Amino acid sequence: MADLAISVLVVLAGAVGMLLLLVTWFGGRTITPEFEDDLDPINGARDPVAIYESHGPFIPMPEHLKTHDQMIAWMTQELPRLTAEISNPRP
């Protein structure tokens, strides 16, 4: 009976040890990448707006578009017309 108890304790200790090893191994990793240098231009909440403002006009997608087909139709029909109006403003 003592051999069975020792065997069960060894199996449980091994299982707990493996779980701790997995937590230690995978627990220190982050989902977001860590950049080694300062080449990432987007760091704060204001930065994306500044990037859009620096590269010319930004046309946001309308909020009423919900399906994939509506978004594709808007991008192929309305967006070229809007970008043409921006590049060739009326006097």
XYZ file of C-alpha atoms in Angstrom, residues 9-67:
59
model
C 2.636 11.250 -4.971
C 5.500 11.026 -7.485
C 3.057 11.272 -10.403
C 1.278 14.256 -8.822
C 4.569 15.992 -8.041
C 5.723 15.444 -11.631
C 2.460 16.831 -13.013
C 2.628 19.909 -10.785
C 6.275 20.407 -11.701
C 5.492 20.236 -15.422
C 2.640 22.736 -15.023
C 4.936 25.124 -13.172
C 7.554 24.696 -15.875
C 4.992 25.486 -18.599
C 3.752 28.548 -16.727
C 7.309 29.741 -16.241
C 8.218 29.100 -19.877
C 5.143 30.671 -21.518
C 4.119 33.118 -18.800
C 6.943 35.577 -19.448
C 6.091 36.087 -23.105
C 4.058 39.080 -24.185
C 1.559 39.387 -26.995
C 2.703 42.827 -28.121
C 6.111 42.932 -29.763
C 8.896 44.705 -27.974
C 10.881 47.009 -30.228
C 14.585 47.229 -29.686
C 14.903 50.675 -31.209
C 12.838 53.820 -31.672
C 11.749 53.132 -35.258
C 8.103 52.529 -34.335
C 6.269 55.752 -35.254
C 3.044 54.989 -33.375
C 3.570 55.230 -29.635
C 0.627 57.146 -28.201
C -2.999 58.046 -28.803
C -2.133 61.290 -30.582
C 0.489 59.755 -32.888
C -1.858 57.968 -35.360
C -3.745 61.222 -35.901
C -0.493 63.079 -36.485
C 0.592 60.468 -39.017
C -2.685 60.749 -40.925
C -2.468 64.527 -40.883
C 1.100 64.493 -42.151
C 0.357 62.285 -45.166
C -2.574 64.234 -46.523
C -6.312 63.833 -46.131
C -7.742 60.799 -44.382
C -11.131 59.489 -45.436
C -12.726 57.364 -42.714
C -15.039 54.532 -43.666
C -18.674 55.422 -42.886
C -20.137 53.877 -39.749
C -23.313 52.650 -41.478
C -21.391 50.031 -43.476
C -21.797 46.724 -41.654
C -21.362 43.874 -44.146
